[in-house]
Short mmCIF file of C-alpha atoms and ligand atoms in Angstrom, two decimals:
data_model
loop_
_atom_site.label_atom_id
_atom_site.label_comp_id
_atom_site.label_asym_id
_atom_site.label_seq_id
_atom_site.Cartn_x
_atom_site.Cartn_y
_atom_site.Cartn_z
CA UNK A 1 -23.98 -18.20 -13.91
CA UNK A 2 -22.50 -21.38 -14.01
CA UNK A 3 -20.88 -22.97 -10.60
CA UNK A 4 -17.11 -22.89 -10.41
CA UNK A 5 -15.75 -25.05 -7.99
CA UNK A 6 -12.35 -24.85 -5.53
CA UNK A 7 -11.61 -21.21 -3.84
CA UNK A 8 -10.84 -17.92 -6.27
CA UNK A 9 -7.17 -17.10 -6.65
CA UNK A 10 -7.44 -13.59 -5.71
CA UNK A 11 -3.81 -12.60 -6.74
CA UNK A 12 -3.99 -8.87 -7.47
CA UNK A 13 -2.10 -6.74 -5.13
CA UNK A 14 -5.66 -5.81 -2.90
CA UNK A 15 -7.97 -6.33 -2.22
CA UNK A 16 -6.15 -9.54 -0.65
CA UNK A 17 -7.81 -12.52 0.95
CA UNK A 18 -9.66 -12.02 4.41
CA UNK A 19 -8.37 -14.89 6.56
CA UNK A 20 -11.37 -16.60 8.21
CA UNK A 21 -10.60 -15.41 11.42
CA UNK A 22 -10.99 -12.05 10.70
CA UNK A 23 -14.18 -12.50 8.86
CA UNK A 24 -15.48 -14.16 11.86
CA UNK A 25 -14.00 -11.33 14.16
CA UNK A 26 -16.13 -8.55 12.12
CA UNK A 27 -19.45 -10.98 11.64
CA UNK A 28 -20.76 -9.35 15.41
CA UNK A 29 -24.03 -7.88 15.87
CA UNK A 30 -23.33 -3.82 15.58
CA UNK A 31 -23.23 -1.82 19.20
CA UNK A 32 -23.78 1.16 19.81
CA UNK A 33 -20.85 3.54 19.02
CA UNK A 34 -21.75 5.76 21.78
CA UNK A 35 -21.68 3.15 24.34
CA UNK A 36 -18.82 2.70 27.07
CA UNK A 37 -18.16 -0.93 25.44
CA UNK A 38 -17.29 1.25 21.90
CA UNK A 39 -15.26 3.61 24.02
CA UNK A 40 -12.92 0.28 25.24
CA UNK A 41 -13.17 -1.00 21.23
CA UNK A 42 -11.90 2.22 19.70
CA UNK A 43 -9.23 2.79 22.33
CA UNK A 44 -8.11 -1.04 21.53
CA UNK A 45 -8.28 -0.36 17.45
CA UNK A 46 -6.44 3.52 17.97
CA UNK A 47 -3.45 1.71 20.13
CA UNK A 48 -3.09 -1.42 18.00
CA UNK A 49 -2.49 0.48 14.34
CA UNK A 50 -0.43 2.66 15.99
CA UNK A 51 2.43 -0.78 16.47
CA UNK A 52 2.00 -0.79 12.78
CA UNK A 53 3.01 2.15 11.49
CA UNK A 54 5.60 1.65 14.28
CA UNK A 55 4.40 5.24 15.99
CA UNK A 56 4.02 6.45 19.37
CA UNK A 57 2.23 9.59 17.29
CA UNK A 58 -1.44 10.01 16.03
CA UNK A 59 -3.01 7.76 14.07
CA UNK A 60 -6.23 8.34 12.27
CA UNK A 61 -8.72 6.11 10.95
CA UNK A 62 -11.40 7.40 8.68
CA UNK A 63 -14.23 5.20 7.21
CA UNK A 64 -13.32 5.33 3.63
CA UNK A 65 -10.81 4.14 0.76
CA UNK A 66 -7.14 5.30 0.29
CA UNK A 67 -8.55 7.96 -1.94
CA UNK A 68 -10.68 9.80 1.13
CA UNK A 69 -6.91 9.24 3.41
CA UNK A 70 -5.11 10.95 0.86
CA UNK A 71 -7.63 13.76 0.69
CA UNK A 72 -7.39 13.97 4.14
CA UNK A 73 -3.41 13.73 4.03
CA UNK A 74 -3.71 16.93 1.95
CA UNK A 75 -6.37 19.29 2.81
CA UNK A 76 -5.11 19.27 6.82
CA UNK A 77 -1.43 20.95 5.57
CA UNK A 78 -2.25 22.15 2.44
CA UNK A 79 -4.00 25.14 1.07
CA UNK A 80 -4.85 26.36 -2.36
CA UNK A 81 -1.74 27.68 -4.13
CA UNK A 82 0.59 25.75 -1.66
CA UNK A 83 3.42 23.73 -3.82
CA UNK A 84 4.26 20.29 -3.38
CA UNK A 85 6.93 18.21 -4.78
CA UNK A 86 5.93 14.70 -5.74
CA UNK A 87 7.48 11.93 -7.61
CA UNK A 88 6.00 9.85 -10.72
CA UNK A 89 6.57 6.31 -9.99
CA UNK A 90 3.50 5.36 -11.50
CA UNK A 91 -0.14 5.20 -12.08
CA UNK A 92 -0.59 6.17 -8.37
CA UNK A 93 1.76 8.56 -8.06
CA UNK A 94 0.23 10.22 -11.09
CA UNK A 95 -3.47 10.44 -9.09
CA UNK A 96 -2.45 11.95 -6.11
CA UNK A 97 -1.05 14.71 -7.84
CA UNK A 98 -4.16 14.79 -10.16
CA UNK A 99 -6.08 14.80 -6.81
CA UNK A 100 -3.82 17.71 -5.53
CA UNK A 101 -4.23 19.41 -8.13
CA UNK A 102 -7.62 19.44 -8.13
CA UNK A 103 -7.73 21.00 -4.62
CA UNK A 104 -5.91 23.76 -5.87
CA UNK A 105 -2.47 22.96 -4.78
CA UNK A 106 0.45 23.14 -7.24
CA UNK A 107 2.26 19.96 -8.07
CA UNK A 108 5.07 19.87 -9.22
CA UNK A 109 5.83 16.12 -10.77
CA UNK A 110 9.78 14.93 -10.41
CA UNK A 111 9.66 12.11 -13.92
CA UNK A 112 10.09 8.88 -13.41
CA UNK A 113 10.06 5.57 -16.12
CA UNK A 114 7.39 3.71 -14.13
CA UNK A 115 10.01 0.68 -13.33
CA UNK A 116 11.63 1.86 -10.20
CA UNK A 117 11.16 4.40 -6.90
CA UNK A 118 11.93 7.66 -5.98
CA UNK A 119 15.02 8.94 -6.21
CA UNK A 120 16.25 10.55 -3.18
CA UNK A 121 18.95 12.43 -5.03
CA UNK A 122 16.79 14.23 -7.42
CA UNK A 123 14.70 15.18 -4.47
CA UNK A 124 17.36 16.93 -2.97
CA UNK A 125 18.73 19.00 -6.43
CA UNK A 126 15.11 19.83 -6.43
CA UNK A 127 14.97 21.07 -2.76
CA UNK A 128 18.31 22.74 -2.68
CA UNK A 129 17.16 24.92 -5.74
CA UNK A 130 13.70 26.30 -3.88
CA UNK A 131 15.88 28.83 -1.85
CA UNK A 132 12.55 30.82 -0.56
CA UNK A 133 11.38 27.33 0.87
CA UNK A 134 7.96 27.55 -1.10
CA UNK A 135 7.62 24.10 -1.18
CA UNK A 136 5.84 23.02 1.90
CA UNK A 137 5.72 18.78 1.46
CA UNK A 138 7.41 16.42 -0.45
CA UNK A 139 4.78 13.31 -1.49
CA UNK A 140 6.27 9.92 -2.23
CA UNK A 141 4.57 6.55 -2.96
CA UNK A 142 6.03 4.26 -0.93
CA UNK A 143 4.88 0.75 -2.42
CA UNK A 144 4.20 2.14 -6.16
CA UNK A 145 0.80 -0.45 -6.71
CA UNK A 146 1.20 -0.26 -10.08
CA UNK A 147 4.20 -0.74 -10.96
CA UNK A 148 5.48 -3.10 -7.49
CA UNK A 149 8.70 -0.80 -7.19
CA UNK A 150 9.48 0.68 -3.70
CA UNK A 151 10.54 4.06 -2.30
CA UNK A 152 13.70 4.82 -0.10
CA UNK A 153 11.85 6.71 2.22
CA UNK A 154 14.10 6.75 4.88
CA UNK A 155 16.40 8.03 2.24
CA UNK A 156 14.27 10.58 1.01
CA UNK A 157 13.90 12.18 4.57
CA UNK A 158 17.75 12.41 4.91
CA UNK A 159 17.65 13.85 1.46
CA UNK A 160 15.20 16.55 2.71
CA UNK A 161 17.51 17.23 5.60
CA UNK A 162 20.47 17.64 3.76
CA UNK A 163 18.92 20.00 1.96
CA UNK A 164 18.30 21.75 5.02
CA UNK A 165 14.97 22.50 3.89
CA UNK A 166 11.32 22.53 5.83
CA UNK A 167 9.09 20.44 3.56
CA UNK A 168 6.88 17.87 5.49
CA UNK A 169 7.15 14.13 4.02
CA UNK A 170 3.91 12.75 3.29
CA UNK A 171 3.55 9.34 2.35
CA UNK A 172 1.31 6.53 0.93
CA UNK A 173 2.29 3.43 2.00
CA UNK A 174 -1.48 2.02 0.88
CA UNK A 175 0.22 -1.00 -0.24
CA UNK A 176 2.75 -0.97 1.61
CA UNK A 177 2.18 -1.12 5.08
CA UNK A 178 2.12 -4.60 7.31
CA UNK A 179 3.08 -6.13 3.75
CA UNK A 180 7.04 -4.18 3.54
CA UNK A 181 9.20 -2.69 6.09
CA UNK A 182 7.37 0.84 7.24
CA UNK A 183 8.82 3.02 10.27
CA UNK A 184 6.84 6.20 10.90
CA UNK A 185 9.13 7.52 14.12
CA UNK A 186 12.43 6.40 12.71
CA UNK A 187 12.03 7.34 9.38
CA UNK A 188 11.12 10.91 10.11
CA UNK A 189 7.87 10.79 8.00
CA UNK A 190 5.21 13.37 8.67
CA UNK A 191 2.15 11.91 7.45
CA UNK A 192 1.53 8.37 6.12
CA UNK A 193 -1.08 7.14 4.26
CA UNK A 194 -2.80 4.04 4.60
CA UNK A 195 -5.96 1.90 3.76
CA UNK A 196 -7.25 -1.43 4.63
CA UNK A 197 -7.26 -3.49 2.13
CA UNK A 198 -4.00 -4.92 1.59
CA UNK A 199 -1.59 -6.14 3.99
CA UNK A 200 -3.63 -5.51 6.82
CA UNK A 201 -5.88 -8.43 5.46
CA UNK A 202 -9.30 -6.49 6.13
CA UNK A 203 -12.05 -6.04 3.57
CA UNK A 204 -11.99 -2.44 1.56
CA UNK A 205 -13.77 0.40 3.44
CA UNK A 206 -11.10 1.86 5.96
CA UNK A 207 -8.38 3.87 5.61
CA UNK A 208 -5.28 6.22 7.68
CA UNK A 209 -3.40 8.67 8.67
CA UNK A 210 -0.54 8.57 10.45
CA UNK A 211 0.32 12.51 12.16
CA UNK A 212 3.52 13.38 13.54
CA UNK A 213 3.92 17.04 15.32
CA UNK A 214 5.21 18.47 12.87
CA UNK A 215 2.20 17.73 10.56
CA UNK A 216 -0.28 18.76 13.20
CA UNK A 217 1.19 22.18 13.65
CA UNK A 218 1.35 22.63 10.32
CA UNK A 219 -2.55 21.85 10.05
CA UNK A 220 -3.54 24.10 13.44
CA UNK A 221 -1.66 26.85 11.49
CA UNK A 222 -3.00 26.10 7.81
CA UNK A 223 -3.88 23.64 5.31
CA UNK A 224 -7.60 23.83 3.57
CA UNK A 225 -10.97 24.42 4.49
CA UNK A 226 -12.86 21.30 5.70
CA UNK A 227 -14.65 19.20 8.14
CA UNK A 228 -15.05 15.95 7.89
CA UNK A 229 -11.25 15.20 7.03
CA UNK A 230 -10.17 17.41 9.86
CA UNK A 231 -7.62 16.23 12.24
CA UNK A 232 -8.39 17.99 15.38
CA UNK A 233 -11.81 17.05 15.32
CA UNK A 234 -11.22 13.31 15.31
CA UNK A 235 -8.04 13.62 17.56
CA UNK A 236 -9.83 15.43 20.24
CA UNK A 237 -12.65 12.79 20.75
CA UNK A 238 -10.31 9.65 19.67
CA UNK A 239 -8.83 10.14 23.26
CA UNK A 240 -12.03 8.47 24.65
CA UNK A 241 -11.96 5.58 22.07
CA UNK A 242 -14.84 7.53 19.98
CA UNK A 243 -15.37 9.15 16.70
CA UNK A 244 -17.34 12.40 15.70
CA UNK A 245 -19.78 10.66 13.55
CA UNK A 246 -20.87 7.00 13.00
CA UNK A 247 -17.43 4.89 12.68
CA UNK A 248 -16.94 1.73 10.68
CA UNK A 249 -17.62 -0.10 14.05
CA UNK A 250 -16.94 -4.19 12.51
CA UNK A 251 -14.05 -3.02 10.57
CA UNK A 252 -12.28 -2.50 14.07
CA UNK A 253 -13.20 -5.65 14.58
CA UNK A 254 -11.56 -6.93 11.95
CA UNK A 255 -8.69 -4.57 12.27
CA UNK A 256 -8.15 -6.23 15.94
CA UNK A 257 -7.62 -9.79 14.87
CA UNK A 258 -5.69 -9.02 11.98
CA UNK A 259 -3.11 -6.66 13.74
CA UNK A 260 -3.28 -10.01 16.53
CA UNK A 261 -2.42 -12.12 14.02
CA UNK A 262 0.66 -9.67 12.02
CA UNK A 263 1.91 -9.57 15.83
CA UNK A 264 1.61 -13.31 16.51
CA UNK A 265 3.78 -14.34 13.20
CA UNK A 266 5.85 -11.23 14.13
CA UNK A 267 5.91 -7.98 11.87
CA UNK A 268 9.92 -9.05 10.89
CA UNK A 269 8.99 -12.54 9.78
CA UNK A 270 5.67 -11.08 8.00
CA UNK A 271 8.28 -8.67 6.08
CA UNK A 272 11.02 -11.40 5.69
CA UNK A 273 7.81 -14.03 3.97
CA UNK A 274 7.07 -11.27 1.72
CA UNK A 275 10.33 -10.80 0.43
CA UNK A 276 11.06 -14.38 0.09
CA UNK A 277 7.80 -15.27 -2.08
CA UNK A 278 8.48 -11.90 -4.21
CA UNK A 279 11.79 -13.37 -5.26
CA UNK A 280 10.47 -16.95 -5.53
CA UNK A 281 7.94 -15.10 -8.03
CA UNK A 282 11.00 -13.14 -9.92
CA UNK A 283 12.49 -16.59 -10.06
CA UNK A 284 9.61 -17.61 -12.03
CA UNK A 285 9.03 -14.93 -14.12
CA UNK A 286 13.02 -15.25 -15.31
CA UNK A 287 12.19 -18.48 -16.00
CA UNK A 288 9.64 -17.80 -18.27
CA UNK A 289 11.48 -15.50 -20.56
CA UNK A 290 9.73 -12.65 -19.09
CA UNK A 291 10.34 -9.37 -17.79
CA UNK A 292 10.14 -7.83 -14.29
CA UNK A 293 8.46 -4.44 -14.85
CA UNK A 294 11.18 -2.73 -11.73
CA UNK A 295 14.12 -2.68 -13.34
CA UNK A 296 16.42 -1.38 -10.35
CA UNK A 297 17.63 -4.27 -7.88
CA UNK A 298 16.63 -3.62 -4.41
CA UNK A 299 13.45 -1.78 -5.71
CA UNK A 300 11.47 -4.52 -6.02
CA UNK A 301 8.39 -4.83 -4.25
CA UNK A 302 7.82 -7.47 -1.15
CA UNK A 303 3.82 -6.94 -2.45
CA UNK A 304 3.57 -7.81 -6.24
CA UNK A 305 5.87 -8.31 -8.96
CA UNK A 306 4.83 -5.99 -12.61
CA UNK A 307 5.54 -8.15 -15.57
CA UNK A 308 6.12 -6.96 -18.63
CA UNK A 309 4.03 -8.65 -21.58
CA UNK A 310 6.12 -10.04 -24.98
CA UNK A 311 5.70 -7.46 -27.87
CA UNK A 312 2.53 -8.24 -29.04
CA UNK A 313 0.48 -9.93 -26.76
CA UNK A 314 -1.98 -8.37 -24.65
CA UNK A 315 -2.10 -8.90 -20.66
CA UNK A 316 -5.67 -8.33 -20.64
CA UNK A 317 -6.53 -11.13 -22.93
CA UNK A 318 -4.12 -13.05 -20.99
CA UNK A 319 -5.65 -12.28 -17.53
CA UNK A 320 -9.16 -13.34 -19.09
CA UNK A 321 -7.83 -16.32 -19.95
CA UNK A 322 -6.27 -17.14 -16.98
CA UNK A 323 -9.52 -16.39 -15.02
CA UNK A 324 -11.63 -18.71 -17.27
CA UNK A 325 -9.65 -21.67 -16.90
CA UNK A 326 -7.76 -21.28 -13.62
CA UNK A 327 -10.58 -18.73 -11.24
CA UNK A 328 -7.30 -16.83 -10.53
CA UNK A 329 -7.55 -12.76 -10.47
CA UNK A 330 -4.16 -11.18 -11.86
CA UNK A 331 -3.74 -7.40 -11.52
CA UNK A 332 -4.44 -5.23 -14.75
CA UNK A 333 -1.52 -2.73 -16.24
CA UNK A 334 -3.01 0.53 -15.34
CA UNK A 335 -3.03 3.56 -17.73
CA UNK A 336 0.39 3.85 -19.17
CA UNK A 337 1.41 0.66 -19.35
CA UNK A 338 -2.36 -1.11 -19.36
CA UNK A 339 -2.86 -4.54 -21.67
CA UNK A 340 1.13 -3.93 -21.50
CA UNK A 341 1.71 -5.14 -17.66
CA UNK A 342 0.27 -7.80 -15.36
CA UNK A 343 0.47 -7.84 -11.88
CA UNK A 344 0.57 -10.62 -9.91
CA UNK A 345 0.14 -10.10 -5.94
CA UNK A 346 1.37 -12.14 -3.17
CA UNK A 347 0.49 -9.97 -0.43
CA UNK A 348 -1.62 -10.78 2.97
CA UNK A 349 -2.51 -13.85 3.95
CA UNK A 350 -0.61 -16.12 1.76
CA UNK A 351 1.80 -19.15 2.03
CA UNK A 352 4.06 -21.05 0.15
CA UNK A 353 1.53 -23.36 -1.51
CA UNK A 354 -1.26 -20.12 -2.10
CA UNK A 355 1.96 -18.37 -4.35
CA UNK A 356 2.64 -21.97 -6.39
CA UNK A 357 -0.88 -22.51 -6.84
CA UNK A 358 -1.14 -18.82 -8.41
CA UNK A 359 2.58 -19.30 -10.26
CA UNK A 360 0.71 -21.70 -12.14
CA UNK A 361 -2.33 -20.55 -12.75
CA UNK A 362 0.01 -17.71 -14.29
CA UNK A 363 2.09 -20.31 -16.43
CA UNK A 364 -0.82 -22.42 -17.32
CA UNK A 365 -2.67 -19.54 -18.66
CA UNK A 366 0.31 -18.24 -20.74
CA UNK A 367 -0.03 -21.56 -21.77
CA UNK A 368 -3.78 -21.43 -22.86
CA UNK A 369 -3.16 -17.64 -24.06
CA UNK A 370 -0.38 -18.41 -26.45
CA UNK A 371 1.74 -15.95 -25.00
CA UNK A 372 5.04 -17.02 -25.98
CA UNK A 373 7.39 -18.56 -22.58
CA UNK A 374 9.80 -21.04 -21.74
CA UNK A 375 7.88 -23.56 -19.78
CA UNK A 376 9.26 -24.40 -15.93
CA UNK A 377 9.15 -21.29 -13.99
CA UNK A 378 6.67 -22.86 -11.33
CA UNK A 379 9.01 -25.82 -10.71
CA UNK A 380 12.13 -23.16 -10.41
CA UNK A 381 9.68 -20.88 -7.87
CA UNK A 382 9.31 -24.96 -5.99
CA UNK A 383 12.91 -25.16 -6.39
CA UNK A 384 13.38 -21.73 -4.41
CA UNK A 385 11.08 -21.97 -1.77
CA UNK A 386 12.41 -25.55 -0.83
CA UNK A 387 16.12 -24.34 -1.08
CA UNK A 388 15.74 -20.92 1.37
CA UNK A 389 14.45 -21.40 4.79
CA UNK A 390 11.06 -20.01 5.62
CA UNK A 391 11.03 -17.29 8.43
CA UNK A 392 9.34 -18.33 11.07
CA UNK A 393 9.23 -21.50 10.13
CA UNK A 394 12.27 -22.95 9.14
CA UNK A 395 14.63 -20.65 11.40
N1 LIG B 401 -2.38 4.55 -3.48
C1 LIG B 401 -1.93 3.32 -3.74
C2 LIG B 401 -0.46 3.05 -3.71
C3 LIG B 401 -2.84 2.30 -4.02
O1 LIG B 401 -2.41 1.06 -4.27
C4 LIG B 401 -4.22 2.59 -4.05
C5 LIG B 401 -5.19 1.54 -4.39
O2 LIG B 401 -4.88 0.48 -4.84
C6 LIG B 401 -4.64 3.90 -3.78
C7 LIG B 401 -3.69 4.85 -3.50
C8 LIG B 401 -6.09 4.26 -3.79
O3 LIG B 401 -6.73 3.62 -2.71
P1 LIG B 401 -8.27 3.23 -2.76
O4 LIG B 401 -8.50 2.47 -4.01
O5 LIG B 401 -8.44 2.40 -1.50
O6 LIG B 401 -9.05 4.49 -2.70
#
């Protein structure tokens, strides 16, 4: 392989950049995770995630991808030939009810186009209707990854409750959390799924739950057979700081620094620089002639922005191109809408100089693609980020 110099653009919306000092944090020789020093580390790791998911409650942390969370999420309330109520916002909407599915549960899918989030409304018709309360959780995507539309949860709980109806709410805020606004306690959520990968700033490998009470007496009275997913288990011995089997020891490491560092530039202003390079990047993409892929204002996702490709041209071409000449990653369209959609992140550790630098790697390699734009939407993105203050920085 030939040499390619400068740093990779790793815009897809996560894995996102590592900052150094989190590397650094995990790159420690490995202790023993029976030890009285792991005991202190886990306690440290437990308390800390908990300020992110903005819970006094439970919160779990498995060694594994969002995949083995949501698996988790599911087999500790659910059983075979339980119902759930879930909500197609997208690609991974669509494999969490595949997943469910596959444990035996039945699924029952409210449509969606793929260009905004749930509707809380629709939720409710849907709840008010099941009389003999046989659906026992409603599962929304919060940040829908694939698509980079958001879901009202808060909404979606009151829509429960005016319903007057039992379901837990189970979430996946994968992509969402420490990257867009996320309230566990306030938002009356009963479980919430997360991984590590994204705005947390940490490498792939671990993921969450979040457990309110409601959840965990659901899960002491029900949900499937299992073991290593099991709540109790881990809850019981997470009380000393420990794990029942070898735990992802220089993740917590990581985890650490990287919840010190959301806290230092404050979880508000984290939220607030999100939103403001998401709309520097809708600037841009307006420019260009393109299309958003969300389609429903105030839906748009803080994480990564969906754009729509011109009739045809092919994204994946596009992205190839873009990664030749520029080293920058763009996210793929994902089943439905793949070689039709790009995704361009701006997640995690970024500032304003990371997002221009990817805007035009973007424009340039429409440029070298031949994919049809108006030229200028990096210097309107400049034009944006100069003209509204910078949290933290400017205020
Ligand atoms: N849910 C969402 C919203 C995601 O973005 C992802 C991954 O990107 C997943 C679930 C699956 O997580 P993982 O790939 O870590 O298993």
């Amino acid at each position: 392989m030939t040499h390619v110099s400068g740093r990779h653009f790793l815009q897809i919306p996560g894995p996102s950049p590592v900052p150094d000092r989190v590397l650094r944090a995990m790159s420690a020789q490995v202790i023993d995770h029976r030890s009285p020093e792991f005991g202190e580390l886990g306690l440290r790791a437990l308390a800390a995630i908990k300020t992110i998911f903005k819970t006094e409650q439970d919160v779990i942390i498995y060694p594994s991808s969002g995949t083995g969370a949501w698996e988790a999420a599911l087999a500790n309330v659910l059983r075979e030939g339980d119902k759930v109520l879930m909500y197609e916002t997208g690609h991974f909407a669509t494999l969490w009810k595949k997943m469910a599915e596959k444990l035996g549960v039945e699924a029952e899918f409210i449509g969606g186009d793929w260009r905004s989030g749930a509707d809380p409304d629709q939720i409710e018709t849907r709840l008010r209707a099941d009389t003999g309360h046989e659906i026992k959780a409603v599962c929304v995507v919060h940040n829908e990854t694939s698509t980079g539309s958001v879901s009202p949860i808060a909404e979606v709980r009151q829509a429960i409750d005016a319903a007057g109806h039992p379901a837990l709410l189970m979430v996946d805020t994968i992509s969402g959390l420490a990257s867009i606004d996320f309230r566990f306690d306030e938002w009356g959520v009963d479980v919430a799924v997360s991984g590590s990968q994204k705005g947390l700033m940490l490498p792939p490998g671990i993921s969450f739950n979040a457990v309110g009470a409601k959840a965990l007496a659901a899960a002491k009275a029900g949900g499937a057979r299992r073991s290593y997913w099991d709540w109790e288990e881990m809850l019981g011995i997470n009380g000393k700081g420990y794990f029942p089997y070898t735990p992802a020891t220089n993740m917590l490491y990581g985890l650490i620094d990287a919840i010190d560092m959301l806290h230092e530039e404050g979880l508000e202003t984290v939220f607030a620089r999100h939103q403001r390079h998401a709309a520097a990047t809708r600037a841009a993409v307006d420019a260009w002639g393109l299309e958003v892929l969300c389609n429903r204002q105030g839906q748009e996702s803080g994480v990564l922005t969906g754009v729509l490709m011109p009739e045809g041209h092919g994204a994946d071409n596009f992205r190839a191109v873009a990664l030749k000449h520029y080293n920058i990653s763009l996210g793929s369209g994902l089943s439905k809408v793949a070689d039709k959609v790009f995704r361009i992140g701006h997640l995690g550790d970024i500032n304003d100089l990371t997002l221009i630098g990817a805007l035009s790697g973007v424009e340039m390699g429409l440029g070298k693609a031949g994919v049809p734009h108006e030229k200028g939407g990096v210097g309107v993105a400049m034009r944006y980020l100069e003209s509204t203050p910078a949290p933290g920085i400017d205020a």
